[in-house]
Short mmCIF file of C-alpha atoms in Angstrom, two decimals:
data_model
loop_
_atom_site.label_atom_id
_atom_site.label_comp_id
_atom_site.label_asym_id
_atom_site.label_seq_id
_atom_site.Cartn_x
_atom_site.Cartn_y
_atom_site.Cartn_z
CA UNK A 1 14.33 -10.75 -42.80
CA UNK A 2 15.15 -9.03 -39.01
CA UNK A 3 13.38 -5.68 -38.72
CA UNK A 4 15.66 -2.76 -39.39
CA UNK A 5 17.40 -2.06 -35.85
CA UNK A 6 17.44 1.64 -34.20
CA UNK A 7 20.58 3.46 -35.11
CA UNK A 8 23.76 3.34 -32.68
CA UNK A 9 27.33 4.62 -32.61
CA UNK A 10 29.29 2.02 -34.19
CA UNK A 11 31.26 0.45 -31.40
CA UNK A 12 34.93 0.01 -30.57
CA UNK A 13 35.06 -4.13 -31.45
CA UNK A 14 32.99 -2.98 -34.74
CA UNK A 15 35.68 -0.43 -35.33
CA UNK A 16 38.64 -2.97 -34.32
CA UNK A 17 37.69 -6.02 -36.16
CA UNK A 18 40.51 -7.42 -38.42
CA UNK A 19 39.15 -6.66 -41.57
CA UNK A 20 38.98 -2.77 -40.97
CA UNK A 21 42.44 -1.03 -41.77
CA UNK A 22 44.03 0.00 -38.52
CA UNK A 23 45.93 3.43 -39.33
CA UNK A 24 42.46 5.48 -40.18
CA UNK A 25 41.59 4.06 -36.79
CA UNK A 26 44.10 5.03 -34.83
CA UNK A 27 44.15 8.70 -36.71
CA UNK A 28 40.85 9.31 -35.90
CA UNK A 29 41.12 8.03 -32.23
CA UNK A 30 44.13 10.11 -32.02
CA UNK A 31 42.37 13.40 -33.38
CA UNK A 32 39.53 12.82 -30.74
CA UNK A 33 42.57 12.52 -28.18
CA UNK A 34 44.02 15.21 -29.06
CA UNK A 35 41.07 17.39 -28.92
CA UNK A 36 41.97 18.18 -24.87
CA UNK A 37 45.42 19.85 -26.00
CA UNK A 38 44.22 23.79 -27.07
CA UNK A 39 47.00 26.05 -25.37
CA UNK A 40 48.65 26.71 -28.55
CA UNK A 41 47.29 27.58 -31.64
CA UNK A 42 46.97 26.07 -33.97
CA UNK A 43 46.46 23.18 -31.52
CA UNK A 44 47.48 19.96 -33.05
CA UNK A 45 44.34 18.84 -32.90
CA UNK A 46 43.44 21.45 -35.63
CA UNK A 47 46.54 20.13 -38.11
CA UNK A 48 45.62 16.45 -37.86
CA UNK A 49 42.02 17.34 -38.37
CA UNK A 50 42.87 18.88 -41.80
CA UNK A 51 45.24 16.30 -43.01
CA UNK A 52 42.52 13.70 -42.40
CA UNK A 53 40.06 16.02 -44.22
CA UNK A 54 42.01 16.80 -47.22
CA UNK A 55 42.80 12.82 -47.59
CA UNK A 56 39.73 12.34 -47.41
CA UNK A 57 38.38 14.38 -49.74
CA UNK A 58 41.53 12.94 -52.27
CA UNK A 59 39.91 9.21 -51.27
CA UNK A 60 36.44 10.07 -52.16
CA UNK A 61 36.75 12.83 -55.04
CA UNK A 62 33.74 10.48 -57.13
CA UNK A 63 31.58 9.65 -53.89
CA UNK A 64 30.52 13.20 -52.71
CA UNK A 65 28.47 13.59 -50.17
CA UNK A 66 25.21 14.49 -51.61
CA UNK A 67 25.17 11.30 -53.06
CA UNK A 68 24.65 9.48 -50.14
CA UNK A 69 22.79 11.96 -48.25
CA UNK A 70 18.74 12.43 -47.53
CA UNK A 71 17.32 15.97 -48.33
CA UNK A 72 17.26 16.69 -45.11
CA UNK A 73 20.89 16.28 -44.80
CA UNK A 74 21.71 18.11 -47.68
CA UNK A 75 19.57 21.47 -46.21
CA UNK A 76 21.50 21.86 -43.32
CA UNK A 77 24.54 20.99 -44.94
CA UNK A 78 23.65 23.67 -47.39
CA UNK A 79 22.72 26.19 -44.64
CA UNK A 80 26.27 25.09 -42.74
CA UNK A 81 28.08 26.34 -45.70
CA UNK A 82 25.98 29.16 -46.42
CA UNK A 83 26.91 30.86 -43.25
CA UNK A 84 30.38 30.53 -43.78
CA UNK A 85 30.32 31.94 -46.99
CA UNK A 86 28.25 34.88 -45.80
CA UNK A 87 31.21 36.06 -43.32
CA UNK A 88 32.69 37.37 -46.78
CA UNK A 89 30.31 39.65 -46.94
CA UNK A 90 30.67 41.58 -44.04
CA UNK A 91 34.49 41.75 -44.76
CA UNK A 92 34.05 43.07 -48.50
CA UNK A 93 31.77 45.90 -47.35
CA UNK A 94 33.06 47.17 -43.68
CA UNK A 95 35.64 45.15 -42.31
CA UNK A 96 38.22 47.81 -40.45
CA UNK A 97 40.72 45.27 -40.28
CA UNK A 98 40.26 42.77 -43.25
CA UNK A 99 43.38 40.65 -42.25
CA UNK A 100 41.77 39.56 -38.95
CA UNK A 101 38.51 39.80 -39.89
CA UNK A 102 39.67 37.11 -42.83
CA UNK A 103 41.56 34.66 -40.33
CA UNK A 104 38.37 34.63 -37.98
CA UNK A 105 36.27 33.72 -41.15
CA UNK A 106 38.96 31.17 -42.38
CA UNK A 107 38.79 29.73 -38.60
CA UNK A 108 35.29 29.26 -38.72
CA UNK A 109 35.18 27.88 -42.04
CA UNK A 110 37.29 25.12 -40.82
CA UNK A 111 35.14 24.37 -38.21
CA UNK A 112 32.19 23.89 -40.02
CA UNK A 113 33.78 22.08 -43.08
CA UNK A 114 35.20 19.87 -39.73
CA UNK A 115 31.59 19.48 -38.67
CA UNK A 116 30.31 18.29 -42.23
CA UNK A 117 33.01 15.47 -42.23
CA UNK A 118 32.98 13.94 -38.70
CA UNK A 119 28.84 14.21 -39.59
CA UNK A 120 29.22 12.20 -42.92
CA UNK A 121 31.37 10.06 -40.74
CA UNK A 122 28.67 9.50 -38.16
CA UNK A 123 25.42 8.98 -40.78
CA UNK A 124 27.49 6.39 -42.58
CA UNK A 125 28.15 4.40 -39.65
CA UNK A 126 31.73 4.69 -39.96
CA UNK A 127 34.12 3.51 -37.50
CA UNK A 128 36.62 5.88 -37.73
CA UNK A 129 33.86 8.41 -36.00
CA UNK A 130 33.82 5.35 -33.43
CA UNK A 131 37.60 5.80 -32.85
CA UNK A 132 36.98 9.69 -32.76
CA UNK A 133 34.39 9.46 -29.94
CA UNK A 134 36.32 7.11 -27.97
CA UNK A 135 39.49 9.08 -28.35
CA UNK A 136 37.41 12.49 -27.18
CA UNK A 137 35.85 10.07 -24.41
CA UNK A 138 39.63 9.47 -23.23
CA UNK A 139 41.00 12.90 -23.40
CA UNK A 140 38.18 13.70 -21.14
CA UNK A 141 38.90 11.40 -18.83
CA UNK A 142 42.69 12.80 -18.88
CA UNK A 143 41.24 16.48 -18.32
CA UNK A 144 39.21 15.51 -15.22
CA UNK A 145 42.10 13.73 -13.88
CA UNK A 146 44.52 16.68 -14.60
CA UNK A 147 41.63 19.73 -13.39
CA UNK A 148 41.10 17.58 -10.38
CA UNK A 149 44.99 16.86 -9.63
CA UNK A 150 45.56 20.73 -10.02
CA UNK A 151 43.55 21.81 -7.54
CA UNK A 152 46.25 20.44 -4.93
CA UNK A 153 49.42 23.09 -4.75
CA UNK A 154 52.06 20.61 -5.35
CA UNK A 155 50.32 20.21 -9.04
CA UNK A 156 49.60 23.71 -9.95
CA UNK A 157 53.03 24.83 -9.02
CA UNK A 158 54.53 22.44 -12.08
CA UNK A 159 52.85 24.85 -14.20
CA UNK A 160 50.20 27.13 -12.84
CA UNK A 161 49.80 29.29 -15.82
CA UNK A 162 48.99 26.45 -18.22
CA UNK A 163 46.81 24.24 -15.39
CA UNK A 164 45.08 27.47 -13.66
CA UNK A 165 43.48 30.39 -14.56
CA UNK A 166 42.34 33.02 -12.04
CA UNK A 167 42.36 30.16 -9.58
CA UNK A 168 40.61 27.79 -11.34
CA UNK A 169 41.14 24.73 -12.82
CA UNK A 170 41.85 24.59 -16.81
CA UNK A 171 43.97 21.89 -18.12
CA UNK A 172 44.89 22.00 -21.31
CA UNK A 173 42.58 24.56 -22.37
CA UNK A 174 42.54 28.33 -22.39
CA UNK A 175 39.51 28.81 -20.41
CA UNK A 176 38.01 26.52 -17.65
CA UNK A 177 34.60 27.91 -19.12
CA UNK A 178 35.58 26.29 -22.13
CA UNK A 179 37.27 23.15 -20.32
CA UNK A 180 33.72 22.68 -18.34
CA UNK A 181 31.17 22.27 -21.48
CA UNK A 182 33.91 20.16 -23.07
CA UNK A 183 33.52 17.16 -20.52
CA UNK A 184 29.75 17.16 -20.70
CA UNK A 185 29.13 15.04 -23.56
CA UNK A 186 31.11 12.88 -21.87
CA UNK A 187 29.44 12.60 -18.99
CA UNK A 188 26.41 11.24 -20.52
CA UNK A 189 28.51 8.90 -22.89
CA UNK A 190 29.98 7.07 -20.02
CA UNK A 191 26.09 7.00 -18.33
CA UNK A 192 24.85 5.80 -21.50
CA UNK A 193 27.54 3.27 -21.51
CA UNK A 194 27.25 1.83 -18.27
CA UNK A 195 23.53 1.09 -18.96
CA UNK A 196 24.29 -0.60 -22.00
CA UNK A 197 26.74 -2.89 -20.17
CA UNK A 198 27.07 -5.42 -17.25
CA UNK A 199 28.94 -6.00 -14.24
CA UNK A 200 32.53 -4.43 -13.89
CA UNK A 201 32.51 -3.16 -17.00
CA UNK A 202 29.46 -0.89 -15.69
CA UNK A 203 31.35 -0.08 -12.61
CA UNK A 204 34.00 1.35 -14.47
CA UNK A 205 32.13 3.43 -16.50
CA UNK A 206 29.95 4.68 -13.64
CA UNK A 207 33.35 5.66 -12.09
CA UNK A 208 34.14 7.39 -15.11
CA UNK A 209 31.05 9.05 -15.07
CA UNK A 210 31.53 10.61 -11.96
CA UNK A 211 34.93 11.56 -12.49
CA UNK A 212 33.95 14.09 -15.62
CA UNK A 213 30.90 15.14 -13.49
CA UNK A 214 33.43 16.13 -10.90
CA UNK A 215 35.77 17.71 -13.50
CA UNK A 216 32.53 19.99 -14.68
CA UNK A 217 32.23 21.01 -10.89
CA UNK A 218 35.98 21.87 -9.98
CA UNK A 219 36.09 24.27 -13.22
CA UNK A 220 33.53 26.61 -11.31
CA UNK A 221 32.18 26.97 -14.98
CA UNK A 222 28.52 28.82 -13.81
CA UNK A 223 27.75 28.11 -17.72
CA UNK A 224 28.77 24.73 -17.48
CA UNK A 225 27.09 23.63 -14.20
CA UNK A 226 23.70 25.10 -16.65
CA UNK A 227 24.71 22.86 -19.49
CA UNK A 228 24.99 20.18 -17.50
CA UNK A 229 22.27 20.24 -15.28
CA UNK A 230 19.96 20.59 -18.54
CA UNK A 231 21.48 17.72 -20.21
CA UNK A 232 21.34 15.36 -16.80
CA UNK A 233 17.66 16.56 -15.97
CA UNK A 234 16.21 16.23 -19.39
CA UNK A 235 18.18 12.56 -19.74
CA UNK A 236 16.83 11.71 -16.92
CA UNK A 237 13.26 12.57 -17.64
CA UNK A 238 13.55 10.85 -21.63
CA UNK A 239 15.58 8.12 -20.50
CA UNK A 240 14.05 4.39 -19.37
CA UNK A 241 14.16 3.96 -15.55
CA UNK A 242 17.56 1.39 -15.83
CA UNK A 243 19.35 4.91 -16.53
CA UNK A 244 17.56 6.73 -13.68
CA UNK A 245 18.07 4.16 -10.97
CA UNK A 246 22.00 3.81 -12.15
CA UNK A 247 22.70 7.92 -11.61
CA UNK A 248 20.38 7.47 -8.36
CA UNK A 249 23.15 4.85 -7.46
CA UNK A 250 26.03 6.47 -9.08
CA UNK A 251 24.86 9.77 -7.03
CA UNK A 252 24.36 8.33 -3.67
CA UNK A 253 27.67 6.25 -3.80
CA UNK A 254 29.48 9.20 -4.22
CA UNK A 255 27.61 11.26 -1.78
CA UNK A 256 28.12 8.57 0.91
CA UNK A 257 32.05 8.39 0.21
CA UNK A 258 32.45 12.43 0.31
CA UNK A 259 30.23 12.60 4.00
CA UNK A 260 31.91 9.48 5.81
CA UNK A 261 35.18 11.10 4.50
CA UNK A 262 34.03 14.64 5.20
CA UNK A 263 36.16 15.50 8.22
CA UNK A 264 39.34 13.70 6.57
CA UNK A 265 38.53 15.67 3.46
CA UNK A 266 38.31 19.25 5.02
CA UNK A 267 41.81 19.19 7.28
CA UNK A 268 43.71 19.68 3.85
CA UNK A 269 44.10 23.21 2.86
CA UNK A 270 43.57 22.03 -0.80
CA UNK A 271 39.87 20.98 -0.39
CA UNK A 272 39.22 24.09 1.57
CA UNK A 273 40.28 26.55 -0.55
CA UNK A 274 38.36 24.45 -3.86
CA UNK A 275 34.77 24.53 -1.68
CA UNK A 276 35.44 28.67 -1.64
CA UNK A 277 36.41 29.02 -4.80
CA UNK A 278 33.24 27.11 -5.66
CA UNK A 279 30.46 28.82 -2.93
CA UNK A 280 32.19 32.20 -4.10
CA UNK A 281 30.91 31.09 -7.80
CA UNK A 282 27.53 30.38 -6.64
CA UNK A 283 26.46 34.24 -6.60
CA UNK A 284 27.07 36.91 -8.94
CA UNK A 285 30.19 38.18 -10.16
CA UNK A 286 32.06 41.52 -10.22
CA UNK A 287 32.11 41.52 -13.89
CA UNK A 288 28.35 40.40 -14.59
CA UNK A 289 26.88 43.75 -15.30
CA UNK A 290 30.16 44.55 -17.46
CA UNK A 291 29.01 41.31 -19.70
CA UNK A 292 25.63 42.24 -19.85
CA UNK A 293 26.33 45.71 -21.15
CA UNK A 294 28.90 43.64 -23.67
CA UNK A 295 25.91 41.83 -24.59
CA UNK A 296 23.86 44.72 -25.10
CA UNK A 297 26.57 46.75 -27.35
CA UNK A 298 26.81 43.68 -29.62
CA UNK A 299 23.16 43.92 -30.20
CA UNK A 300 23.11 47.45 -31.34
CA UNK A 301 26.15 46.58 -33.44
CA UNK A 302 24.18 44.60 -35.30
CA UNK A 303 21.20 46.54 -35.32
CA UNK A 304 23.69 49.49 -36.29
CA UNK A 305 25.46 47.28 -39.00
CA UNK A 306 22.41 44.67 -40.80
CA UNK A 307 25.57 43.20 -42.96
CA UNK A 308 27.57 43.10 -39.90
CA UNK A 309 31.00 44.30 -38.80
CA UNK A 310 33.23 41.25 -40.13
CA UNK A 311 34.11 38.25 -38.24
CA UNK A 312 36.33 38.54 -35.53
CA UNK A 313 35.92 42.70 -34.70
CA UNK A 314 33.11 43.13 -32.11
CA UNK A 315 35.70 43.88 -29.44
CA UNK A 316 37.40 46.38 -31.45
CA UNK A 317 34.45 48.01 -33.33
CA UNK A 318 35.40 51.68 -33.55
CA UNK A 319 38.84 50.88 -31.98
CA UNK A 320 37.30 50.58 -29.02
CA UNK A 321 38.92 47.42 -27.23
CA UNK A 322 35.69 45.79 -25.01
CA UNK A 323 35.06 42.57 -23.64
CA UNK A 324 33.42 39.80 -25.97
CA UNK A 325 29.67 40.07 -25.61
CA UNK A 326 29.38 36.48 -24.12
CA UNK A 327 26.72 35.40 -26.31
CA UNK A 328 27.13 33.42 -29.49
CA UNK A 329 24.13 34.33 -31.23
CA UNK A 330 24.81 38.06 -30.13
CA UNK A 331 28.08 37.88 -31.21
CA UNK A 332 26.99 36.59 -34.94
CA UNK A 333 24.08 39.12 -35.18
CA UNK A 334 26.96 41.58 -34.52
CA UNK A 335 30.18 40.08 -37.04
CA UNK A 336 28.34 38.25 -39.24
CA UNK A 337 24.97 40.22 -39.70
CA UNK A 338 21.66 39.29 -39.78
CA UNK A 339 21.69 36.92 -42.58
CA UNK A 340 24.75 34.97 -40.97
CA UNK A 341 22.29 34.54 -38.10
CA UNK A 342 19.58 33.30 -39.78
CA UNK A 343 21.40 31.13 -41.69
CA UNK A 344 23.10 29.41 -38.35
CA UNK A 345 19.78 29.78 -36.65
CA UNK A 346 18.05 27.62 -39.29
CA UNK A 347 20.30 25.10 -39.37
CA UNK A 348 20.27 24.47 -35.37
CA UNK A 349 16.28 24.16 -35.62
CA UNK A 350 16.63 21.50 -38.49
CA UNK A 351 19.19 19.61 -36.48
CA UNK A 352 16.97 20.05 -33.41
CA UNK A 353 13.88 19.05 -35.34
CA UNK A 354 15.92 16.39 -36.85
CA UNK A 355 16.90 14.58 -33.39
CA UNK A 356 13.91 15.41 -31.88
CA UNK A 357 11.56 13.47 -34.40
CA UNK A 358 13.60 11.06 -34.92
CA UNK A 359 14.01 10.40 -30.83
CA UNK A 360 9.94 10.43 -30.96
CA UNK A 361 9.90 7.85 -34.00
CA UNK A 362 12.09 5.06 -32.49
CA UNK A 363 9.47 4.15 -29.68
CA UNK A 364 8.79 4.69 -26.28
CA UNK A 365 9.55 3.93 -23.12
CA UNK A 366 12.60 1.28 -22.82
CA UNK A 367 12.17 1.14 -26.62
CA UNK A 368 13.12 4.42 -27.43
CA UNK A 369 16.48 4.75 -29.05
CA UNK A 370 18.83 5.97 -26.44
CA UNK A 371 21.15 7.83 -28.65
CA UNK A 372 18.97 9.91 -30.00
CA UNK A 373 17.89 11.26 -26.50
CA UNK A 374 21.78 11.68 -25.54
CA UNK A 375 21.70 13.42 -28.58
CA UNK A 376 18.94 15.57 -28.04
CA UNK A 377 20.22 16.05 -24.60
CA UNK A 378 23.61 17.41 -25.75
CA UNK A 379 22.27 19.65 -28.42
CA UNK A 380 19.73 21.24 -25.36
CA UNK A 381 22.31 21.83 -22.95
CA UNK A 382 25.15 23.13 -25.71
CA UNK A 383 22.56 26.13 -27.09
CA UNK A 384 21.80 26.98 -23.92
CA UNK A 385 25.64 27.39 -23.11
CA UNK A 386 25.76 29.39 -26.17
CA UNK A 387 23.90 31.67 -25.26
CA UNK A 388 25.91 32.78 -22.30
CA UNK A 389 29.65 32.11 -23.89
CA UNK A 390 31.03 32.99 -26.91
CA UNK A 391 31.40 28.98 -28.14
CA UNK A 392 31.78 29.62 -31.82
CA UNK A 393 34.89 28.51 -32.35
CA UNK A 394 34.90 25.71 -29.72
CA UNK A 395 35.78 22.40 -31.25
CA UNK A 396 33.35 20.19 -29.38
CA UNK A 397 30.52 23.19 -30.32
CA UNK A 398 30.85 21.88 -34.05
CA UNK A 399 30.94 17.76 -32.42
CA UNK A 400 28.19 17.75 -30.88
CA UNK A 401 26.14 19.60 -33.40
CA UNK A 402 27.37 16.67 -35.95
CA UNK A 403 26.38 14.22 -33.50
CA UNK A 404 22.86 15.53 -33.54
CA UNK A 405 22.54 16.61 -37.29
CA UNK A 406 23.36 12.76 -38.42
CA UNK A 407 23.36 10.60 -35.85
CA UNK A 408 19.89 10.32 -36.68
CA UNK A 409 20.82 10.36 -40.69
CA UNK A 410 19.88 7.35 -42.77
CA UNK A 411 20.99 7.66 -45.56
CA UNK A 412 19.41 4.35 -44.69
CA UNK A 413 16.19 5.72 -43.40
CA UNK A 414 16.53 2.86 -45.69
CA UNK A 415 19.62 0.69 -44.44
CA UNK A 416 18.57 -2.91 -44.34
CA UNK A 417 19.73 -5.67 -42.12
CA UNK A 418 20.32 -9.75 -43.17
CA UNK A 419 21.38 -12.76 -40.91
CA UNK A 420 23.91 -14.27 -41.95
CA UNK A 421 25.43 -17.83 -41.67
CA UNK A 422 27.56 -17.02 -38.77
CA UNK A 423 24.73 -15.25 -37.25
CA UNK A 424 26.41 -11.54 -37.65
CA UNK A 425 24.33 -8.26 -38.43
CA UNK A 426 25.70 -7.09 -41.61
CA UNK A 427 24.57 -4.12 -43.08
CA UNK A 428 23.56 -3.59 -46.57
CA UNK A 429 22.20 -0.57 -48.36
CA UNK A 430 18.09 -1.09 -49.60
CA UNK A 431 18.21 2.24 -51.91
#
């Protein structure tokens, strides 16, 4: 008998092998692809998601979830769905205008039922979550690439109201300041990759690792510089010295390129005009004191309104159209009241908790398990971004937040491991 092995994604020749039915596969890699596409709504990343949910559910109406979760699971699933139900409550007692108020709710809802599943997905080892991740690790690459390409005239002129906004690079998305945290987890996937592979294969995804670093910078996301930053440093700090010496090199290739190529680089107009548009981001902006006073007016909202306003209505509380207050956990306290809060609240501490002692339990140094540290790296740098953006209803908030709550699930704490005759791990459950 092998000891039991520290947990990992399932990978992409796990998720490929013959005997695993293709079509879920390629579903799942195409909802993670299609995760970059958000100009419309409903995006059709939101339609595919609920037609895999609701076959799902049809698939595995006898194997519920609690029956293959740990308590700890169950709590924050509990909490997950507890919040969502509590947005009812604000609309029942004060809601102004119940029929938005209702489709906010309903939107969230979906989000954290989405959460739940690609979770159950990931504590179970599945490989469809595999051919998720590597699907969202794609369309990330695609964003970069398309941010990047925008910022020369000849590509924002094909379509500079879907590509740009205010001058700055968006893609698919409707915000760069949502665009920028998006690519983040992917920037440390593709690190944690590389270390985890050899020769060209590492090149590559070194490359790629740069290229969604770059695609955080040319959104001129201040938030998103933040979330990054956090994630890199404290990855960097957990992370065993292989993964520090390959960003050192990854870092200093790319810093060598952009000075011997620095006098090439600055004769196009293209490159000029993307180094202002970044310095001019580096300071404060016009409209900072108008977001902290947003911030401020959500916060006596909810101090004015303990069940809250109803989902959806801070901005037009009183029929007064303001900004959004820029803060998640502001803007809850505010629509969903204090108990929606506290609800949410308590279930990001348990799936901090969760990550972080289960980071702390699988060893030290080059033993420690290095997705739980991505994880606990994502999950850091995500709340933080929270709290200065309104990231409620981004899709990758409710991702990464079932990364952390069950990447570190076993259902296995107890999964055991056997040799067998062809010398293949093959898992088996020990409850």
């Amino acid at each position: 008998m092998h000891p039991q092995p520290a947990y990992r994604i399932p990978d992409a020749r796990y998720a490929l092998r013959p005997s695993r039915p293709v079509l879920p596969l390629l579903a799942y890699g195409t909802l993670g692809l299609s995760s970059c596409v958000t100009v419309k709504e409903p995006a059709p990343f939101d339609l595919l998601a609920l037609l895999l949910m609701v076959a799902y559910v049809l698939r595995n109406r006898t194997d519920p979830l609690h029956r293959r979760a740990d308590a700890s699971s169950v709590q924050i699933v509990f909490l997950l769905l507890l919040f969502a139900l509590l947005q009812f409550l604000p609309i029942l007692l004060s809601a102004h205008d119940v029929a938005t108020s209702a489709f906010f709710a309903a939107v969230t809802g979906f989000l954290v039922l989405l959460g739940i599943h690609l979770a159950s997905l990931a504590g179970r080892r599945d490989p469809r979550f595999a051919a998720f991740i590597a699907g969202y690790a794609a369309a990330a690459v695609f964003s970069s690439l398309l941010a990047i390409a925008s910022l020369h005239p000849a590509v924002a002129s094909l379509a500079p109201e879907t590509l740009h906004f205010a001058g700055r690079p968006k893609a698919l998305f409707k915000d760069p300041n949502v665009l920028g945290p998006y690519l983040v987890p992917a920037v440390l996937i593709f690190l944690v990759l590389a270390g985890r592979t050899h020769g060209w294969t590492r090149l590559a995804f070194l490359v790629l690792h740069l290229l969604c670093s770059a695609g955080v910078a040319v959104t001129a996301s201040r938030a998103a510089w933040v979330n990054l930053a956090i994630v890199m440093g404290l990855f960097l700090l957990l992370a065993p010295g292989r993964y520090k010496l390959l960003s050192a090199f990854a870092v200093l290739a790319c810093a060598t390129v952009l000075v011997t190529t620095a006098d090439d680089l600055q004769r196009h107009e293209s490159v000029r005009s993307t180094l202002n548009l970044l310095d001019g981001r580096l300071g404060l902006q016009h409209y900072d004191a108008e977001r902290f006073e947003m911030a401020h007016r959500a916060w006596r909202i909810g101090m004015d309104n303990p069940a809250g306003v109803g989902p959806g209505l801070v901005t037009t509380y009183r029929g007064d159209r303001t900004l959004a207050p820029h803060n998640t956990y502001l803007r809850i306290f505010a629509e969903h009241g204090a108990a929606g809060l506290v609800a949410l609240a308590f279930a990001l501490l348990m799936v901090t908790m969760r990550v972080l002692g289960q980071l702390l339990r699988s060893g030290r140094g080059r033993g420690r398990n290095i997705w739980f540290t991505a994880a606990l790296c994502m999950l850091a740098g995500l709340l933080v971004n929270a709290s200065v953006v309104d990231a409620l209803h981004w899709r990758h908030f409710w991702l990464v937040l079932a990364v952390g709550a069950f990447v570190s699930a076993q259902p296995a704490a107890t999964a055991a491991v056997r040799w067998s005759s062809q010398g293949r791990h093959e898992l088996r459950s020990a409850q």
